[in-house]
């Protein structure tokens, strides 16, 4: 049977766009590639769809190239932009995320113009994927197409607000952290409760600060931990032997890391330098842990890992610290229990680790609980259909989809087929580090190499 596409990419956010760029650069003449993305603007997804200048990259510009073989490519693109002309060395700067989305779109256009393959952008939301003897079929509300191979790049989904009564709240009483336009409408003196204290919370606080908000802001978090900042100077080699960690169990690894951080501090080096040494090997470290230790990590360590590993720009940290110092930003170590909508406000009840109630009355509750990792809870019809039909299985520990080390989906029979792969957050159970651009870039390049012989 003749297929409509040789390769179809489901999702056109950063991951899907990076995959399309690399596929176009390596595809054979005549290859037909399609990207299915409901949004008219590829390269954005949740992370890069913001239009607000205060929403910054969490990685310095010098490390954000879309092309592994051209590490300075993003910097070259910036040098050609009027707003950055004459700005000096930008490699250590944390720039607006909206600029990175524009960069990805430009590189996609260039890849299309110079590729021997063709690319078609189709604005449909895929709701089902079925396997036939001659290929795979993609289905949407009122249409269907076939492809020889399919890449799932569905991106990130928000977690639901974890509280009784959450289903009775609607906008503007309840807002999502990723709803920048909704957040910008909050009145300057409104009382706000942000649930969750990760990277999504940082964006919310920066939006409020950018719109002149001056009312009290309450932060709720089970652990009471905030993201930490990057060190102002470039990281240096700390001499940490990462290979030696691979043979250790989780407890011994953590002990060795604490020792090395103390040694680095004695040498006048920031702890961030030790974490940077781990950065390229996180996937190997995750895969070398026994399943029991992976579960312990997810149960006891992950929040501490997140704040040290997923750091924020020093400029963003400065805003948080200034607001905390002024008393306008108040951090509570408590678990959200109940939200109740009243005629003029929302009554929030949280409980500390002793079970004591913390009542708050606010005008707005903002869900900043972050990315949903459990694929069954993502409320994605396509993923639900794949699981229901046995074309996919939940990943290790119930997070993401089951994949092999090359990103091939593992079906209900334990079989991984080359024509159906995943990229990005769907691979988190197998790879763990699978959301940031350096990993997405690496996965996209590996995919392009594996599928470079796919042609009409």
PDB file of C-alpha atoms in Angstrom, residues 282-411:
ATOM      1  CA  UNK A 282      22.534  11.255  33.934  1.00  0.00           C
ATOM      2  CA  UNK A 283      20.877   8.727  31.608  1.00  0.00           C
ATOM      3  CA  UNK A 284      23.644   6.195  32.227  1.00  0.00           C
ATOM      4  CA  UNK A 285      23.387   6.793  35.963  1.00  0.00           C
ATOM      5  CA  UNK A 286      19.622   6.237  35.885  1.00  0.00           C
ATOM      6  CA  UNK A 287      19.802   3.087  33.772  1.00  0.00           C
ATOM      7  CA  UNK A 288      22.493   1.569  35.982  1.00  0.00           C
ATOM      8  CA  UNK A 289      20.329   1.824  39.111  1.00  0.00           C
ATOM      9  CA  UNK A 290      18.413  -1.267  40.148  1.00  0.00           C
ATOM     10  CA  UNK A 291      14.629  -0.888  39.925  1.00  0.00           C
ATOM     11  CA  UNK A 292      14.330  -0.757  43.725  1.00  0.00           C
ATOM     12  CA  UNK A 293      16.792   2.116  43.893  1.00  0.00           C
ATOM     13  CA  UNK A 294      14.962   3.928  41.090  1.00  0.00           C
ATOM     14  CA  UNK A 295      11.795   3.673  43.174  1.00  0.00           C
ATOM     15  CA  UNK A 296      13.640   5.004  46.222  1.00  0.00           C
ATOM     16  CA  UNK A 297      14.899   7.904  44.149  1.00  0.00           C
ATOM     17  CA  UNK A 298      11.362   8.752  42.985  1.00  0.00           C
ATOM     18  CA  UNK A 299       9.996   8.423  46.501  1.00  0.00           C
ATOM     19  CA  UNK A 300      12.671  10.203  48.556  1.00  0.00           C
ATOM     20  CA  UNK A 301      15.235  12.019  46.423  1.00  0.00           C
ATOM     21  CA  UNK A 302      13.582  13.398  43.296  1.00  0.00           C
ATOM     22  CA  UNK A 303      12.521  16.778  44.695  1.00  0.00           C
ATOM     23  CA  UNK A 304      16.028  17.469  46.027  1.00  0.00           C
ATOM     24  CA  UNK A 305      17.490  16.358  42.713  1.00  0.00           C
ATOM     25  CA  UNK A 306      15.138  18.636  40.781  1.00  0.00           C
ATOM     26  CA  UNK A 307      16.045  21.847  42.582  1.00  0.00           C
ATOM     27  CA  UNK A 308      19.760  21.184  42.165  1.00  0.00           C
ATOM     28  CA  UNK A 309      19.659  19.811  38.635  1.00  0.00           C
ATOM     29  CA  UNK A 310      16.941  22.006  37.027  1.00  0.00           C
ATOM     30  CA  UNK A 311      18.331  25.379  38.002  1.00  0.00           C
ATOM     31  CA  UNK A 312      17.084  28.831  37.091  1.00  0.00           C
ATOM     32  CA  UNK A 313      18.715  31.940  35.675  1.00  0.00           C
ATOM     33  CA  UNK A 314      20.403  34.160  38.273  1.00  0.00           C
ATOM     34  CA  UNK A 315      18.123  37.026  37.160  1.00  0.00           C
ATOM     35  CA  UNK A 316      15.026  34.956  37.934  1.00  0.00           C
ATOM     36  CA  UNK A 317      16.443  33.931  41.305  1.00  0.00           C
ATOM     37  CA  UNK A 318      17.095  37.583  42.146  1.00  0.00           C
ATOM     38  CA  UNK A 319      13.390  38.382  41.627  1.00  0.00           C
ATOM     39  CA  UNK A 320      12.345  35.521  43.920  1.00  0.00           C
ATOM     40  CA  UNK A 321      14.769  36.581  46.632  1.00  0.00           C
ATOM     41  CA  UNK A 322      13.707  40.242  46.465  1.00  0.00           C
ATOM     42  CA  UNK A 323      10.012  39.317  46.768  1.00  0.00           C
ATOM     43  CA  UNK A 324      10.689  36.941  49.655  1.00  0.00           C
ATOM     44  CA  UNK A 325      12.788  39.578  51.390  1.00  0.00           C
ATOM     45  CA  UNK A 326       9.964  42.107  51.102  1.00  0.00           C
ATOM     46  CA  UNK A 327       7.453  39.634  52.544  1.00  0.00           C
ATOM     47  CA  UNK A 328       5.233  39.679  49.457  1.00  0.00           C
ATOM     48  CA  UNK A 329       6.196  36.088  48.592  1.00  0.00           C
ATOM     49  CA  UNK A 330       5.502  33.657  51.430  1.00  0.00           C
ATOM     50  CA  UNK A 331       6.595  30.017  51.312  1.00  0.00           C
ATOM     51  CA  UNK A 332       4.577  27.397  53.204  1.00  0.00           C
ATOM     52  CA  UNK A 333       5.675  23.795  53.660  1.00  0.00           C
ATOM     53  CA  UNK A 334       2.260  22.172  53.424  1.00  0.00           C
ATOM     54  CA  UNK A 335       0.173  19.870  51.264  1.00  0.00           C
ATOM     55  CA  UNK A 336      -2.930  21.280  49.567  1.00  0.00           C
ATOM     56  CA  UNK A 337      -6.049  19.578  50.883  1.00  0.00           C
ATOM     57  CA  UNK A 338      -9.188  21.537  49.947  1.00  0.00           C
ATOM     58  CA  UNK A 339     -10.282  24.443  47.768  1.00  0.00           C
ATOM     59  CA  UNK A 340     -13.746  25.962  48.036  1.00  0.00           C
ATOM     60  CA  UNK A 341     -15.070  28.734  45.819  1.00  0.00           C
ATOM     61  CA  UNK A 342     -16.921  31.539  47.563  1.00  0.00           C
ATOM     62  CA  UNK A 343     -18.705  34.540  46.074  1.00  0.00           C
ATOM     63  CA  UNK A 344     -15.627  36.763  46.297  1.00  0.00           C
ATOM     64  CA  UNK A 345     -12.654  34.490  46.961  1.00  0.00           C
ATOM     65  CA  UNK A 346     -11.368  30.933  47.149  1.00  0.00           C
ATOM     66  CA  UNK A 347     -10.936  29.314  50.547  1.00  0.00           C
ATOM     67  CA  UNK A 348      -7.805  27.163  50.553  1.00  0.00           C
ATOM     68  CA  UNK A 349      -6.898  24.641  53.226  1.00  0.00           C
ATOM     69  CA  UNK A 350      -3.443  23.098  53.317  1.00  0.00           C
ATOM     70  CA  UNK A 351      -1.933  20.830  55.968  1.00  0.00           C
ATOM     71  CA  UNK A 352       1.607  20.695  57.280  1.00  0.00           C
ATOM     72  CA  UNK A 353       3.489  17.482  58.014  1.00  0.00           C
ATOM     73  CA  UNK A 354       1.863  17.325  61.456  1.00  0.00           C
ATOM     74  CA  UNK A 355      -1.626  17.542  59.955  1.00  0.00           C
ATOM     75  CA  UNK A 356      -2.242  21.065  61.205  1.00  0.00           C
ATOM     76  CA  UNK A 357      -4.483  23.181  58.966  1.00  0.00           C
ATOM     77  CA  UNK A 358      -3.248  26.262  57.156  1.00  0.00           C
ATOM     78  CA  UNK A 359      -6.283  28.269  55.947  1.00  0.00           C
ATOM     79  CA  UNK A 360      -5.913  30.922  53.250  1.00  0.00           C
ATOM     80  CA  UNK A 361      -8.451  33.144  51.514  1.00  0.00           C
ATOM     81  CA  UNK A 362      -7.276  34.265  48.080  1.00  0.00           C
ATOM     82  CA  UNK A 363      -8.717  35.600  44.841  1.00  0.00           C
ATOM     83  CA  UNK A 364      -6.795  33.203  42.619  1.00  0.00           C
ATOM     84  CA  UNK A 365      -5.332  29.707  42.901  1.00  0.00           C
ATOM     85  CA  UNK A 366      -2.648  28.882  40.350  1.00  0.00           C
ATOM     86  CA  UNK A 367      -1.772  25.313  39.503  1.00  0.00           C
ATOM     87  CA  UNK A 368       2.011  25.130  39.178  1.00  0.00           C
ATOM     88  CA  UNK A 369       2.400  21.459  40.083  1.00  0.00           C
ATOM     89  CA  UNK A 370       4.433  20.841  36.945  1.00  0.00           C
ATOM     90  CA  UNK A 371       4.622  18.137  34.315  1.00  0.00           C
ATOM     91  CA  UNK A 372       2.495  14.996  34.524  1.00  0.00           C
ATOM     92  CA  UNK A 373       4.740  11.932  34.256  1.00  0.00           C
ATOM     93  CA  UNK A 374       2.093   9.196  34.467  1.00  0.00           C
ATOM     94  CA  UNK A 375       0.922   8.591  30.938  1.00  0.00           C
ATOM     95  CA  UNK A 376      -2.487   7.292  32.084  1.00  0.00           C
ATOM     96  CA  UNK A 377      -3.130  10.660  33.767  1.00  0.00           C
ATOM     97  CA  UNK A 378      -2.149  12.864  30.821  1.00  0.00           C
ATOM     98  CA  UNK A 379      -5.715  12.897  29.415  1.00  0.00           C
ATOM     99  CA  UNK A 380      -4.356  12.372  25.911  1.00  0.00           C
ATOM    100  CA  UNK A 381      -6.757  10.345  23.704  1.00  0.00           C
ATOM    101  CA  UNK A 382      -3.955   9.099  21.470  1.00  0.00           C
ATOM    102  CA  UNK A 383      -1.878   7.746  24.344  1.00  0.00           C
ATOM    103  CA  UNK A 384      -4.948   6.185  25.940  1.00  0.00           C
ATOM    104  CA  UNK A 385      -5.786   4.448  22.666  1.00  0.00           C
ATOM    105  CA  UNK A 386      -2.225   3.141  22.249  1.00  0.00           C
ATOM    106  CA  UNK A 387      -2.287   1.686  25.751  1.00  0.00           C
ATOM    107  CA  UNK A 388      -5.769   0.246  25.292  1.00  0.00           C
ATOM    108  CA  UNK A 389      -4.892  -1.453  21.993  1.00  0.00           C
ATOM    109  CA  UNK A 390      -1.620  -2.859  23.308  1.00  0.00           C
ATOM    110  CA  UNK A 391       0.566  -0.841  20.933  1.00  0.00           C
ATOM    111  CA  UNK A 392       2.232   0.709  23.968  1.00  0.00           C
ATOM    112  CA  UNK A 393       2.800   0.021  27.637  1.00  0.00           C
ATOM    113  CA  UNK A 394       3.341   2.362  30.565  1.00  0.00           C
ATOM    114  CA  UNK A 395       6.999   2.968  31.251  1.00  0.00           C
ATOM    115  CA  UNK A 396       9.049   1.940  34.248  1.00  0.00           C
ATOM    116  CA  UNK A 397       7.395   2.901  37.557  1.00  0.00           C
ATOM    117  CA  UNK A 398       4.311   3.993  35.619  1.00  0.00           C
ATOM    118  CA  UNK A 399       5.950   7.087  34.100  1.00  0.00           C
ATOM    119  CA  UNK A 400       6.080   7.781  30.378  1.00  0.00           C
ATOM    120  CA  UNK A 401       5.820   4.980  27.853  1.00  0.00           C
ATOM    121  CA  UNK A 402       7.914   1.817  27.794  1.00  0.00           C
ATOM    122  CA  UNK A 403      10.731   2.297  25.274  1.00  0.00           C
ATOM    123  CA  UNK A 404      14.083   0.758  24.557  1.00  0.00           C
ATOM    124  CA  UNK A 405      17.343   2.725  24.640  1.00  0.00           C
ATOM    125  CA  UNK A 406      16.761   3.894  21.043  1.00  0.00           C
ATOM    126  CA  UNK A 407      13.278   5.234  21.790  1.00  0.00           C
ATOM    127  CA  UNK A 408      11.330   2.393  20.124  1.00  0.00           C
ATOM    128  CA  UNK A 409       7.970   1.803  21.813  1.00  0.00           C
ATOM    129  CA  UNK A 410       7.627  -1.537  23.568  1.00  0.00           C
ATOM    130  CA  UNK A 411       4.180  -3.030  23.019  1.00  0.00           C
TER     131      UNK A 411
END
